[in-house]
């Protein structure tokens, strides 16, 4: 009798070990709980868990792009949300990640635009990037992705920080200082409409400064990850015309070491269930297979290459 019980227990242990061995554990590095990355990451985990046998995916709150690059490099997560410009810096060890090249970084898919919005007080008279000369300008928090965008755009317009009165402010701080009239303009990089800009427009007359023409052309020639974007008229109170600007892209990235068949299965399943992404966040409506490679700033993972090649057929 005892031998039978032992045999059953051993059998259960073997079966349990086999089941465990078939599990695919995927940790997703997203962003803050109040942002866009986290709800979308949660929806992706739900899609994969529901539709891929043995999948155990979880979304984790993180410090977003830079933090996610480091978590992926340290094998603490398997998939990350990241801006495509930050991914480019990481792959090449430049800008925010100078001398920290991550050569194993690979792309899964680009998701949606994160638009560079240059907001100015209407009373400042700022109508072009060149008009920032001599003005009080927030370029984002020091060392942030926004700050890199701001510096690159200024350079494309023939300006440097020496030409403006630089303020290193987070966007919440920028919005507050614009409202109080302490600065004239501020850069931010975010999906529109951005709540802080909407709130600002309700209390102050603002303008969204175009980033177009020669400035956009020079910018995109040097930094291929930028795409052209139009912010529709009336997105913000008092801004009654379309505004042409540029965007970077949010994207999913992984290590080259993640198995190709896993990557293929993740993409196939995600794009077959985009209704769940739409339900999670309005930006989910912009996650489309047709635009998945637009703005891709790093090499695709081989599993992603296989998936998109088959989609074309």
XYZ file of C-alpha atoms in Angstrom:
313
model
C 0.000 0.000 0.000
C 2.776 2.392 0.974
C 4.634 1.517 -2.244
C 1.479 2.341 -4.261
C 1.125 5.746 -2.581
C 4.782 6.515 -3.204
C 4.428 5.473 -6.833
C 1.399 7.743 -7.270
C 3.241 10.665 -5.658
C 6.260 10.131 -7.887
C 3.952 9.953 -10.909
C 2.288 13.209 -9.924
C 5.677 14.838 -9.441
C 6.789 13.697 -12.893
C 3.571 14.948 -14.463
C 3.910 18.210 -12.583
C 7.476 18.574 -13.772
C 6.401 17.908 -17.344
C 3.624 20.500 -17.117
C 6.007 22.977 -15.562
C 8.503 22.361 -18.328
C 5.863 23.250 -20.900
C 5.123 26.594 -19.283
C 6.373 29.709 -21.082
C 7.034 32.487 -18.604
C 7.071 35.962 -20.164
C 7.638 39.106 -18.086
C 6.646 42.356 -19.807
C 8.360 45.606 -18.796
C 5.847 48.435 -19.263
C 5.811 51.820 -17.497
C 4.017 53.568 -14.664
C 0.568 52.342 -13.617
C -1.029 55.638 -14.714
C 0.553 55.638 -18.169
C -0.247 54.012 -21.509
C 2.287 51.172 -21.524
C 0.954 49.407 -18.425
C -2.691 48.858 -19.480
C -1.589 47.784 -22.951
C 0.980 45.420 -21.451
C -1.695 43.950 -19.221
C -3.960 43.419 -22.234
C -1.151 41.714 -24.148
C -0.485 39.386 -21.213
C -4.180 38.521 -21.101
C -4.273 37.827 -24.857
C -1.237 35.570 -24.710
C -2.325 33.701 -21.588
C -5.762 33.049 -23.025
C -4.673 31.960 -26.495
C -1.226 30.357 -26.183
C -1.048 26.979 -24.470
C 1.179 26.976 -21.399
C 1.755 30.740 -21.531
C 2.253 32.597 -18.272
C 2.734 36.264 -19.159
C 2.687 39.099 -16.630
C 2.942 42.879 -17.041
C 5.189 44.729 -14.605
C 5.183 48.424 -13.729
C 8.570 50.013 -14.429
C 10.250 53.343 -15.060
C 9.529 52.927 -18.813
C 12.005 53.156 -21.718
C 15.459 53.527 -20.133
C 14.588 51.356 -17.133
C 13.155 48.726 -19.469
C 16.330 48.587 -21.557
C 18.319 47.893 -18.402
C 15.830 45.276 -17.158
C 15.980 43.455 -20.489
C 19.768 43.594 -20.543
C 19.819 42.090 -17.042
C 17.374 39.291 -18.065
C 14.795 40.522 -15.546
C 12.081 40.863 -18.208
C 11.533 39.252 -21.620
C 9.610 41.897 -23.575
C 9.735 45.667 -23.152
C 7.855 48.744 -24.202
C 10.330 51.389 -25.362
C 10.408 54.474 -27.562
C 12.088 53.746 -30.892
C 14.577 56.575 -30.435
C 15.686 55.178 -27.067
C 15.969 51.717 -28.641
C 18.247 53.200 -31.323
C 20.414 54.865 -28.664
C 20.623 51.569 -26.761
C 21.607 49.489 -29.770
C 24.365 51.940 -30.708
C 25.482 53.130 -27.270
C 24.840 56.829 -27.916
C 22.918 59.780 -26.442
C 21.156 58.701 -23.234
C 22.984 55.351 -23.304
C 26.416 56.538 -24.354
C 29.019 53.770 -24.124
C 26.315 51.282 -23.055
C 25.594 49.597 -26.378
C 23.127 46.700 -26.223
C 23.887 44.816 -29.415
C 21.444 41.975 -28.689
C 18.423 44.317 -28.743
C 15.834 43.373 -31.375
C 12.503 44.787 -32.495
C 9.117 43.057 -32.344
C 6.782 45.758 -33.662
C 6.154 49.495 -33.602
C 2.879 50.395 -31.921
C 1.722 54.026 -32.026
C 3.015 57.590 -32.314
C 4.507 59.453 -29.376
C 4.301 62.952 -30.759
C 6.754 65.786 -30.139
C 4.552 68.682 -29.069
C 6.207 72.081 -28.781
C 3.760 74.163 -26.744
C 4.105 77.930 -26.468
C 2.098 80.681 -24.856
C 0.294 82.607 -27.594
C 1.538 85.887 -26.107
C 5.165 84.789 -26.615
C 4.934 85.279 -30.377
C 6.641 81.940 -30.992
C 5.397 80.529 -34.303
C 8.422 78.526 -35.517
C 11.265 76.603 -33.901
C 13.613 79.432 -34.909
C 11.483 81.833 -32.829
C 12.654 80.056 -29.679
C 15.891 82.066 -29.839
C 16.242 84.121 -26.675
C 13.138 82.576 -25.097
C 12.659 80.661 -21.845
C 12.239 77.075 -22.973
C 11.736 73.832 -21.067
C 13.537 71.016 -22.893
C 12.320 68.274 -20.567
C 13.983 66.711 -17.545
C 17.770 66.498 -17.815
C 18.835 63.278 -19.537
C 15.292 62.356 -20.549
C 14.073 61.173 -23.938
C 12.196 64.477 -24.300
C 15.426 66.392 -23.774
C 17.164 64.396 -26.508
C 14.260 65.144 -28.872
C 14.384 68.855 -28.003
C 18.136 69.116 -28.563
C 17.943 67.315 -31.899
C 15.102 69.559 -33.115
C 16.911 72.718 -32.037
C 20.030 71.572 -33.903
C 17.959 70.922 -37.039
C 16.774 74.539 -36.774
C 20.333 75.814 -36.406
C 20.025 76.511 -32.668
C 21.850 75.287 -29.571
C 21.139 75.595 -25.876
C 23.286 78.742 -25.925
C 20.573 80.389 -28.048
C 17.756 79.844 -25.540
C 17.210 80.177 -21.812
C 17.163 76.485 -20.946
C 14.914 75.044 -18.274
C 15.160 71.326 -17.425
C 11.619 70.535 -16.318
C 9.423 67.454 -16.349
C 6.292 67.993 -18.375
C 4.117 68.405 -15.293
C 6.541 71.106 -14.157
C 6.596 72.606 -17.649
C 2.806 72.845 -17.779
C 2.714 74.491 -14.353
C 5.387 77.018 -15.305
C 3.688 77.808 -18.610
C 0.431 78.387 -16.741
C 2.208 80.789 -14.382
C 4.039 82.544 -17.218
C 7.482 81.571 -15.915
C 8.525 80.049 -19.266
C 7.548 80.770 -22.862
C 7.547 77.303 -24.398
C 8.057 73.645 -23.586
C 8.811 70.411 -25.405
C 7.012 67.198 -24.575
C 6.839 63.797 -26.243
C 3.556 61.988 -25.704
C 0.492 60.662 -27.459
C -2.057 63.378 -28.143
C -4.298 64.679 -26.761
C -2.086 65.125 -23.705
C -4.091 65.888 -20.563
C -1.617 68.456 -19.209
C -1.772 70.441 -22.473
C -5.564 70.235 -22.480
C -5.647 71.626 -18.937
C -3.179 74.355 -19.894
C -5.252 75.343 -22.927
C -8.296 75.776 -20.713
C -6.588 78.524 -18.687
C -4.066 80.119 -21.081
C -4.034 80.894 -24.796
C -1.534 78.496 -26.327
C -0.125 77.523 -29.692
C 1.385 74.252 -30.860
C 4.494 75.189 -32.816
C 4.961 73.290 -36.099
C 8.069 71.163 -36.583
C 7.996 70.888 -40.358
C 9.623 72.001 -43.606
C 13.417 72.153 -43.641
C 13.630 71.533 -39.891
C 11.749 68.234 -40.155
C 13.671 67.253 -43.295
C 17.068 67.847 -41.664
C 15.950 66.112 -38.486
C 14.736 63.003 -40.305
C 17.843 62.873 -42.489
C 20.031 62.616 -39.409
C 17.670 60.559 -37.212
C 15.667 58.062 -39.257
C 13.432 57.030 -36.360
C 11.322 60.201 -36.617
C 8.056 60.075 -38.562
C 5.856 62.913 -39.813
C 2.647 63.548 -37.861
C -0.272 65.969 -38.037
C -2.048 67.010 -34.854
C -5.647 67.623 -35.967
C -7.308 71.021 -35.546
C -9.167 71.497 -32.259
C -7.240 68.770 -30.475
C -6.509 71.546 -27.993
C -8.676 74.506 -27.096
C -7.798 77.548 -29.189
C -5.636 75.600 -31.686
C -8.033 75.691 -34.633
C -5.755 74.486 -37.448
C -3.875 71.259 -38.161
C -0.290 71.313 -36.904
C 2.485 69.412 -38.647
C 5.127 67.964 -36.374
C 7.185 64.804 -35.861
C 6.814 61.717 -33.733
C 8.847 58.896 -32.373
C 7.159 55.520 -31.959
C 6.413 53.337 -29.016
C 7.523 49.798 -29.761
C 8.014 46.327 -28.357
C 11.568 45.014 -28.116
C 13.213 41.790 -26.957
C 16.601 40.135 -26.737
C 17.898 38.315 -29.792
C 18.088 35.258 -27.508
C 14.304 34.903 -27.178
C 13.334 31.843 -29.271
C 12.094 32.660 -32.781
C 9.041 30.415 -32.513
C 7.980 32.198 -29.301
C 8.303 35.619 -30.944
C 6.349 34.435 -33.980
C 3.557 33.052 -31.789
C 3.377 36.202 -29.649
C 2.974 38.472 -32.680
C 0.512 36.231 -34.469
C -1.689 36.005 -31.388
C -1.495 39.696 -30.523
C -2.541 40.877 -33.991
C -5.392 38.363 -34.044
C -6.831 39.909 -30.878
C -6.334 43.674 -31.210
C -9.897 44.304 -30.002
C -8.614 43.593 -26.487
C -5.888 46.249 -26.934
C -8.509 48.789 -28.013
C -10.543 47.983 -24.906
C -7.478 48.524 -22.701
C -6.537 51.986 -24.019
C -7.573 54.250 -26.895
C -4.032 54.026 -28.325
C -4.755 50.340 -28.882
C -6.724 51.393 -31.974
C -3.444 52.539 -33.530
C -1.680 49.199 -33.084
C -1.985 47.827 -36.600
C -0.079 45.185 -38.484
C 0.117 47.526 -41.496
C 2.218 50.055 -39.555
C 4.189 47.632 -37.377
C 7.473 48.318 -39.171
C 7.009 52.077 -39.636
C 9.715 53.766 -37.594
C 11.481 50.502 -36.716
C 14.856 51.777 -35.527
C 16.629 48.500 -34.687
C 16.948 45.130 -36.435
C 13.873 42.920 -36.274
C 14.037 39.695 -34.302
C 14.249 36.712 -36.677
C 10.871 35.489 -35.383
C 9.338 38.855 -36.223
C 10.950 38.784 -39.675
C 9.312 35.420 -40.324
C 5.920 36.634 -39.132
C 5.866 39.831 -41.226
C 7.180 37.983 -44.286
C 4.276 35.558 -44.063
C 1.764 38.398 -43.561
C 2.854 39.893 -46.904
C 2.009 36.691 -48.775
